[in-house]
CSV table of C-alpha atoms in Angstrom, one decimal:
chain,number,residue,atom,x,y,z
A,168,MET,CA,-2.2,45.4,23.9
A,169,GLN,CA,-1.7,49.0,24.8
A,170,GLU,CA,-2.1,50.2,28.4
A,171,THR,CA,-5.6,51.7,28.5
A,172,ASN,CA,-4.5,54.8,30.3
A,173,GLN,CA,-2.7,56.0,27.2
A,174,PHE,CA,-6.1,56.5,25.5
A,175,LYS,CA,-9.8,56.8,26.3
A,176,VAL,CA,-12.9,56.1,24.3
A,177,PHE,CA,-16.0,58.1,24.6
A,178,ALA,CA,-19.3,58.1,22.7
A,179,GLY,CA,-21.9,60.5,21.6
A,180,SER,CA,-25.6,59.8,21.8
A,181,LYS,CA,-25.8,57.9,18.5
A,182,GLY,CA,-22.4,56.2,18.8
A,183,LEU,CA,-23.0,54.6,22.2
A,184,ASP,CA,-23.8,51.0,21.2
A,185,LEU,CA,-20.9,50.7,18.7
A,186,ALA,CA,-18.5,52.4,21.1
A,187,LYS,CA,-19.4,49.7,23.7
A,188,ARG,CA,-18.6,47.0,21.2
A,189,VAL,CA,-15.3,48.7,20.3
A,190,CYS,CA,-14.3,48.8,24.0
A,191,ASP,CA,-15.2,45.2,24.4
A,192,VAL,CA,-12.7,44.3,21.7
A,193,LEU,CA,-10.1,46.7,23.2
A,194,GLY,CA,-10.6,45.4,26.7
A,195,CYS,CA,-11.1,48.9,28.1
A,196,GLN,CA,-13.9,50.8,29.8
A,197,LEU,CA,-16.0,53.3,27.9
A,198,GLY,CA,-15.5,56.8,29.3
A,199,ASN,CA,-18.2,58.9,30.8
A,200,VAL,CA,-19.4,62.0,28.9
A,201,HIS,CA,-22.6,63.8,29.8
A,202,VAL,CA,-25.0,65.9,27.7
A,203,ASP,CA,-27.1,68.6,29.4
A,204,ARG,CA,-30.1,69.8,27.5
A,205,PHE,CA,-31.9,73.1,27.9
A,206,SER,CA,-35.7,73.5,27.3
A,207,ASP,CA,-35.1,75.4,24.0
A,208,GLY,CA,-33.2,72.5,22.5
A,209,GLU,CA,-29.7,73.8,23.1
A,210,PHE,CA,-27.3,71.4,24.8
A,211,CYS,CA,-23.7,71.2,26.2
A,212,THR,CA,-21.3,68.3,26.7
A,213,TYR,CA,-18.8,67.7,29.4
A,214,PHE,CA,-16.5,64.8,30.4
A,215,GLU,CA,-17.0,63.3,33.8
A,216,GLU,CA,-13.4,62.2,34.1
A,217,SER,CA,-10.0,63.6,33.3
A,218,VAL,CA,-8.7,63.4,29.8
A,219,ARG,CA,-5.5,65.4,30.4
A,220,GLY,CA,-2.6,64.1,28.3
A,221,GLN,CA,-4.8,61.3,26.8
A,222,SER,CA,-5.5,60.4,23.2
A,223,VAL,CA,-9.3,60.8,23.2
A,224,TYR,CA,-11.4,58.8,20.7
A,225,LEU,CA,-14.9,60.1,20.2
A,226,VAL,CA,-17.4,57.7,18.5
A,227,GLN,CA,-20.3,59.5,16.9
A,228,PRO,CA,-22.0,59.2,13.4
A,229,THR,CA,-23.0,62.7,12.1
A,230,CYS,CA,-26.4,61.7,10.7
A,231,PRO,CA,-29.4,61.7,10.6
A,232,SER,CA,-29.8,64.7,12.8
A,233,SER,CA,-27.6,67.8,12.7
A,234,ASP,CA,-27.7,67.6,16.5
A,235,ASN,CA,-25.3,64.6,16.2
A,236,LEU,CA,-22.8,66.7,14.3
A,237,MET,CA,-23.1,69.5,16.9
A,238,GLU,CA,-22.7,67.1,19.7
A,239,LEU,CA,-19.5,65.7,18.2
A,240,LEU,CA,-18.2,69.3,17.7
A,241,LEU,CA,-18.9,70.2,21.3
A,242,MET,CA,-17.2,67.0,22.6
A,243,ILE,CA,-14.1,67.8,20.5
A,244,ASP,CA,-14.0,71.3,21.8
A,245,ALA,CA,-14.5,70.1,25.4
A,246,ALA,CA,-11.7,67.6,25.1
A,247,LYS,CA,-9.2,70.1,23.7
A,248,ARG,CA,-10.1,72.6,26.5
A,249,ALA,CA,-9.5,69.8,29.0
A,250,SER,CA,-5.9,69.4,27.7
A,251,ALA,CA,-6.3,66.1,25.8
A,252,TYR,CA,-3.1,65.2,24.0
A,253,LYS,CA,-4.9,64.2,20.8
A,254,VAL,CA,-8.6,64.2,19.8
A,255,ILE,CA,-9.6,61.6,17.2
A,256,ALA,CA,-13.1,61.8,15.8
A,257,VAL,CA,-14.4,58.3,15.0
A,258,ILE,CA,-17.2,59.0,12.5
A,259,PRO,CA,-18.6,55.6,11.3
A,260,TYR,CA,-21.1,57.4,9.1
A,261,PHE,CA,-19.9,60.7,7.7
A,262,GLY,CA,-23.1,62.7,7.0
A,263,TRP,CA,-23.3,65.3,4.2
A,264,ALA,CA,-20.9,63.2,2.2
A,265,ARG,CA,-23.3,63.2,-0.7
A,266,GLN,CA,-22.7,66.9,-1.1
A,267,ASP,CA,-19.1,66.5,-2.3
A,268,ARG,CA,-19.0,68.8,-5.3
A,269,LYS,CA,-20.9,71.6,-7.2
A,270,ASP,CA,-23.1,69.6,-9.6
A,271,LYS,CA,-25.3,72.6,-10.3
A,272,PRO,CA,-25.1,76.4,-9.9
A,273,ARG,CA,-25.4,78.1,-6.5
A,274,VAL,CA,-25.2,74.9,-4.4
A,275,SER,CA,-23.2,74.3,-1.2
A,276,ILE,CA,-20.5,71.7,-0.8
A,277,GLY,CA,-21.7,70.2,2.5
A,278,ALA,CA,-18.9,67.7,2.9
A,279,LYS,CA,-16.2,70.4,2.7
A,280,LEU,CA,-18.1,72.6,5.2
A,281,VAL,CA,-18.3,69.7,7.7
A,282,ALA,CA,-14.6,69.0,7.3
A,283,ASN,CA,-13.8,72.6,8.1
A,284,MET,CA,-16.0,72.5,11.2
A,285,LEU,CA,-14.4,69.4,12.5
A,286,GLN,CA,-10.9,70.9,12.1
A,287,ALA,CA,-12.0,74.2,13.6
A,288,ALA,CA,-13.4,72.4,16.6
A,289,GLY,CA,-9.9,70.9,17.2
A,290,ALA,CA,-10.0,67.4,15.8
A,291,ASP,CA,-6.4,66.1,15.2
A,292,ARG,CA,-7.4,63.0,13.2
A,293,ILE,CA,-10.5,61.4,11.6
A,294,ILE,CA,-11.5,57.7,11.5
A,295,THR,CA,-14.4,57.0,9.2
A,296,VAL,CA,-16.0,54.2,7.2
A,297,ASP,CA,-16.7,54.0,3.4
A,298,LEU,CA,-17.0,57.7,2.5
A,299,HIS,CA,-19.5,58.3,-0.3
A,300,ALA,CA,-16.7,59.8,-2.3
A,301,GLU,CA,-13.1,58.9,-1.4
A,302,GLN,CA,-11.8,62.4,-2.5
A,303,ILE,CA,-13.5,63.8,0.6
A,304,GLN,CA,-10.3,62.8,2.4
A,305,GLY,CA,-8.7,65.6,0.5
A,306,PHE,CA,-11.1,68.1,2.2
A,307,PHE,CA,-9.1,67.7,5.4
A,308,ASP,CA,-5.7,69.0,6.4
A,309,ILE,CA,-5.4,66.4,9.1
A,310,PRO,CA,-4.9,62.6,8.8
A,311,VAL,CA,-8.0,60.6,7.7
A,312,ASP,CA,-8.1,56.9,8.3
A,313,HIS,CA,-10.6,55.4,5.8
A,314,ILE,CA,-11.9,52.0,6.9
A,315,TYR,CA,-13.6,49.8,4.3
A,316,GLY,CA,-16.8,48.0,5.2
A,317,SER,CA,-16.1,45.2,2.8
A,318,ASN,CA,-13.7,43.8,5.4
A,319,VAL,CA,-16.7,42.7,7.5
A,320,LEU,CA,-19.3,42.5,4.8
A,321,ALA,CA,-17.5,40.3,2.3
A,322,PRO,CA,-16.8,37.5,4.7
A,323,TYR,CA,-20.5,37.3,5.5
A,324,ILE,CA,-21.4,36.9,1.8
A,325,ALA,CA,-18.6,34.4,1.3
A,326,GLY,CA,-20.0,32.4,4.2
A,327,LEU,CA,-23.3,32.0,2.4
A,328,ASN,CA,-21.7,29.7,-0.2
A,329,LEU,CA,-23.9,31.0,-3.0
A,330,LYS,CA,-23.2,28.7,-6.0
A,331,LYS,CA,-23.9,31.2,-8.8
A,332,LEU,CA,-22.8,34.4,-7.1
A,333,ILE,CA,-22.8,37.6,-9.1
A,334,VAL,CA,-22.2,41.2,-7.9
A,335,ALA,CA,-24.2,44.1,-9.1
A,336,SER,CA,-23.8,47.8,-8.9
A,337,PRO,CA,-27.1,49.8,-8.6
A,338,ASP,CA,-25.6,52.6,-10.8
A,339,VAL,CA,-22.7,53.4,-13.0
A,340,GLY,CA,-21.1,55.5,-10.4
A,341,GLY,CA,-20.8,52.6,-8.0
A,342,SER,CA,-19.2,50.2,-10.4
A,343,LYS,CA,-15.7,50.7,-8.9
A,344,ARG,CA,-17.0,49.8,-5.4
A,345,ALA,CA,-18.8,46.7,-6.8
A,346,SER,CA,-15.7,45.7,-8.7
A,347,ASN,CA,-13.5,45.9,-5.6
A,348,PHE,CA,-16.1,43.9,-3.7
A,349,ALA,CA,-16.1,41.2,-6.4
A,350,LYS,CA,-12.3,41.0,-6.3
A,351,LYS,CA,-12.4,40.6,-2.6
A,352,LEU,CA,-14.9,37.8,-2.9
A,353,HIS,CA,-12.8,36.2,-5.6
A,354,GLY,CA,-9.8,36.1,-3.2
A,355,MET,CA,-12.0,34.6,-0.4
A,356,THR,CA,-13.9,32.0,-2.5
A,357,ASP,CA,-11.2,31.2,-5.1
A,358,ARG,CA,-14.0,31.6,-7.7
A,359,GLU,CA,-14.5,34.2,-10.4
A,360,VAL,CA,-17.3,36.6,-9.4
A,361,PRO,CA,-18.8,38.3,-12.4
A,362,MET,CA,-20.4,41.8,-12.2
A,363,VAL,CA,-23.4,43.5,-13.8
A,364,ILE,CA,-24.3,47.2,-13.7
A,365,CYS,CA,-27.7,48.9,-13.4
A,366,TYR,CA,-28.4,52.0,-15.4
A,367,LYS,CA,-30.8,54.4,-13.7
A,368,HIS,CA,-32.4,57.7,-14.5
A,369,ARG,CA,-32.9,59.9,-11.4
A,370,PRO,CA,-35.2,62.9,-12.0
A,371,ASP,CA,-34.8,64.2,-8.4
A,372,PHE,CA,-33.2,63.3,-5.1
A,373,ASN,CA,-34.3,59.9,-3.7
A,374,LYS,CA,-36.3,59.2,-6.9
A,375,VAL,CA,-35.6,56.6,-9.6
A,376,SER,CA,-37.9,56.7,-12.7
A,377,GLU,CA,-36.2,54.1,-14.9
A,378,MET,CA,-33.7,51.3,-14.4
A,379,ARG,CA,-32.1,48.7,-16.7
A,380,VAL,CA,-29.6,45.9,-16.1
A,381,LEU,CA,-26.4,45.8,-18.2
A,382,GLY,CA,-25.5,42.1,-18.1
A,383,ASP,CA,-27.1,38.6,-17.6
A,384,VAL,CA,-28.5,37.7,-14.2
A,385,TYR,CA,-30.6,34.7,-15.3
A,386,GLY,CA,-30.4,31.9,-12.7
A,387,LYS,CA,-27.8,33.9,-10.6
A,388,ASP,CA,-27.6,34.7,-7.0
A,389,VAL,CA,-27.2,38.5,-7.2
A,390,VAL,CA,-25.6,40.6,-4.5
A,391,ILE,CA,-26.2,44.4,-5.0
A,392,ILE,CA,-23.4,46.5,-3.6
A,393,ASP,CA,-23.9,50.1,-2.4
A,394,ASP,CA,-22.6,52.4,0.3
A,395,ILE,CA,-25.8,54.0,1.5
A,396,ALA,CA,-29.4,52.8,1.8
A,397,ASP,CA,-31.5,55.9,2.5
A,398,THR,CA,-35.0,55.5,1.2
A,399,ALA,CA,-34.0,52.1,-0.3
A,400,GLY,CA,-35.8,53.0,-3.5
A,401,THR,CA,-32.8,52.3,-5.7
A,402,LEU,CA,-32.1,48.9,-4.1
A,403,CYS,CA,-35.7,47.8,-4.2
A,404,LYS,CA,-36.1,48.9,-7.8
A,405,ALA,CA,-32.9,47.1,-8.7
A,406,ALA,CA,-34.1,43.9,-7.0
A,407,GLN,CA,-37.3,44.1,-9.0
A,408,VAL,CA,-35.4,44.4,-12.2
A,409,MET,CA,-33.0,41.6,-11.3
A,410,LYS,CA,-35.9,39.3,-10.5
A,411,ALA,CA,-37.6,40.2,-13.8
A,412,GLY,CA,-34.4,39.2,-15.5
A,413,GLY,CA,-34.6,35.7,-14.0
A,414,ALA,CA,-32.3,36.1,-11.0
A,415,LYS,CA,-32.5,33.2,-8.6
A,416,SER,CA,-32.0,35.4,-5.5
A,417,VAL,CA,-31.3,39.0,-4.8
A,418,ARG,CA,-29.5,40.5,-1.7
A,419,ALA,CA,-28.3,44.0,-1.0
A,420,ILE,CA,-25.1,44.9,0.9
A,421,VAL,CA,-24.6,48.4,2.1
A,422,SER,CA,-22.2,50.0,4.5
A,423,HIS,CA,-24.6,52.5,6.0
A,424,GLY,CA,-28.2,51.7,6.7
A,425,VAL,CA,-29.7,55.2,7.0
A,426,LEU,CA,-33.2,53.8,6.2
A,427,SER,CA,-35.2,57.0,6.5
A,428,GLY,CA,-39.0,57.4,6.2
A,429,THR,CA,-40.7,54.3,4.9
A,430,ALA,CA,-37.5,52.5,3.9
A,431,CYS,CA,-38.1,49.5,6.2
A,432,GLU,CA,-41.6,48.9,4.9
A,433,ARG,CA,-40.4,49.2,1.3
A,434,ILE,CA,-37.7,46.6,2.0
A,435,GLU,CA,-40.2,44.2,3.6
A,436,GLU,CA,-42.4,44.4,0.5
A,437,SER,CA,-39.5,44.1,-2.0
A,438,ASP,CA,-37.9,41.2,-3.8
A,439,LEU,CA,-34.8,41.4,-1.6
A,440,GLU,CA,-34.1,38.3,0.4
A,441,GLU,CA,-32.1,40.4,2.9
A,442,LEU,CA,-30.4,43.7,3.4
A,443,VAL,CA,-27.0,43.4,5.1
A,444,CYS,CA,-25.4,46.5,6.5
A,445,THR,CA,-22.9,47.5,9.2
A,446,ASP,CA,-23.6,49.1,12.6
A,447,SER,CA,-22.2,52.5,11.5
A,448,LEU,CA,-25.6,53.8,12.5
A,449,PRO,CA,-27.8,52.6,15.4
A,450,SER,CA,-30.4,50.1,14.3
A,451,ASP,CA,-32.6,50.0,17.4
A,452,GLU,CA,-35.4,52.1,15.7
A,453,LYS,CA,-35.3,50.1,12.4
A,454,HIS,CA,-37.8,47.3,12.6
A,455,CYS,CA,-37.2,45.1,9.5
A,456,SER,CA,-37.1,41.3,9.4
A,457,LYS,CA,-34.9,41.4,6.4
A,458,LEU,CA,-32.2,43.5,8.0
A,459,HIS,CA,-29.0,41.8,9.0
A,460,ILE,CA,-26.3,43.8,10.9
A,461,VAL,CA,-22.6,43.1,10.8
A,462,SER,CA,-20.4,44.9,13.3
A,463,LEU,CA,-17.5,47.3,12.6
A,464,ALA,CA,-16.2,47.1,16.1
A,465,ALA,CA,-13.2,44.9,15.4
A,466,SER,CA,-12.1,47.0,12.4
A,467,ILE,CA,-12.4,50.2,14.4
A,468,ALA,CA,-10.6,48.7,17.4
A,469,GLN,CA,-7.7,47.5,15.2
A,470,THR,CA,-7.4,51.0,13.8
A,471,ILE,CA,-7.2,52.6,17.2
A,472,LEU,CA,-4.5,50.1,18.3
A,473,ALA,CA,-2.6,50.8,15.1
A,474,ILE,CA,-2.7,54.5,15.8
A,475,GLN,CA,-1.6,54.0,19.4
A,476,ASN,CA,1.2,51.6,18.4
A,477,HIS,CA,2.3,53.6,15.4
A,478,THR,CA,1.8,50.6,13.0
A,479,SER,CA,0.3,50.3,9.6
A,480,ILE,CA,-3.5,50.7,9.3
A,481,SER,CA,-3.7,49.7,5.7
A,482,GLU,CA,-2.4,46.2,6.3
A,483,THR,CA,-5.6,45.3,8.2
A,484,ASN,CA,-8.1,47.7,6.6
A,485,LEU,CA,-7.4,47.4,2.9
A,486,ARG,CA,-10.5,47.2,0.7
């Protein structure tokens, strides 16, 4: 293992719990960074220890509040001004990623704007998990290490030993993600894992008016694969449709449990047996008995060590 004085790990307000778990895997101490807040809501960040000549890893998701993004930008700037050797932003959940293209006139491309801001602040590298659209990596002119949540989520599903396992995509756009997950499960269970697709009509953001299943789910143990659960409306609607089609059980697997508004209540009342997600976002405020968290700490720690040791990241973080 690398000498810990070659790099230091720090965390923003929303990345603290995950950063502690990453440091436990690395066997190093979490660095001290402080946030001072003014009465008008403005804040500033400063490091309470030297980072001169160090590779500095800053763990912070950039959602749900824009304050989290601004906090990360300020930490990057502070580290650069304190003569850090390299500043690596570890963004387990990359906010604004759903705004990755102009899908209608006169609309912003939020993901590109955030990429520009991170680079302008001085980030030398990005580590992130399951981008909503993989082409967002191309918005950066610095290296982006893209970790796949399936590395920790698929083993959990394989460990359930579901006899009639079938994978479902909640929409046509997520079919590639679901297909890759099915292939990973096939390699782990040595059994073919079929896939079905849901067709949905969405009249507005966070609203689904109609959904149909393309494929047979009768008597099957269905696992719905998605990257983000925000209001959880799509997942709950999909579970209802699957159950109506005769599914024996329905679970949902997502990389990022945003779970905004009444999402937890909606999940509790749904046909889902459980919702499994990673700890890319803090879950301390999400009270849901059906929620099961799987940690990304080991994957992120392996990525940090690979960067420090100049070894391949893809060998341990392939989808």
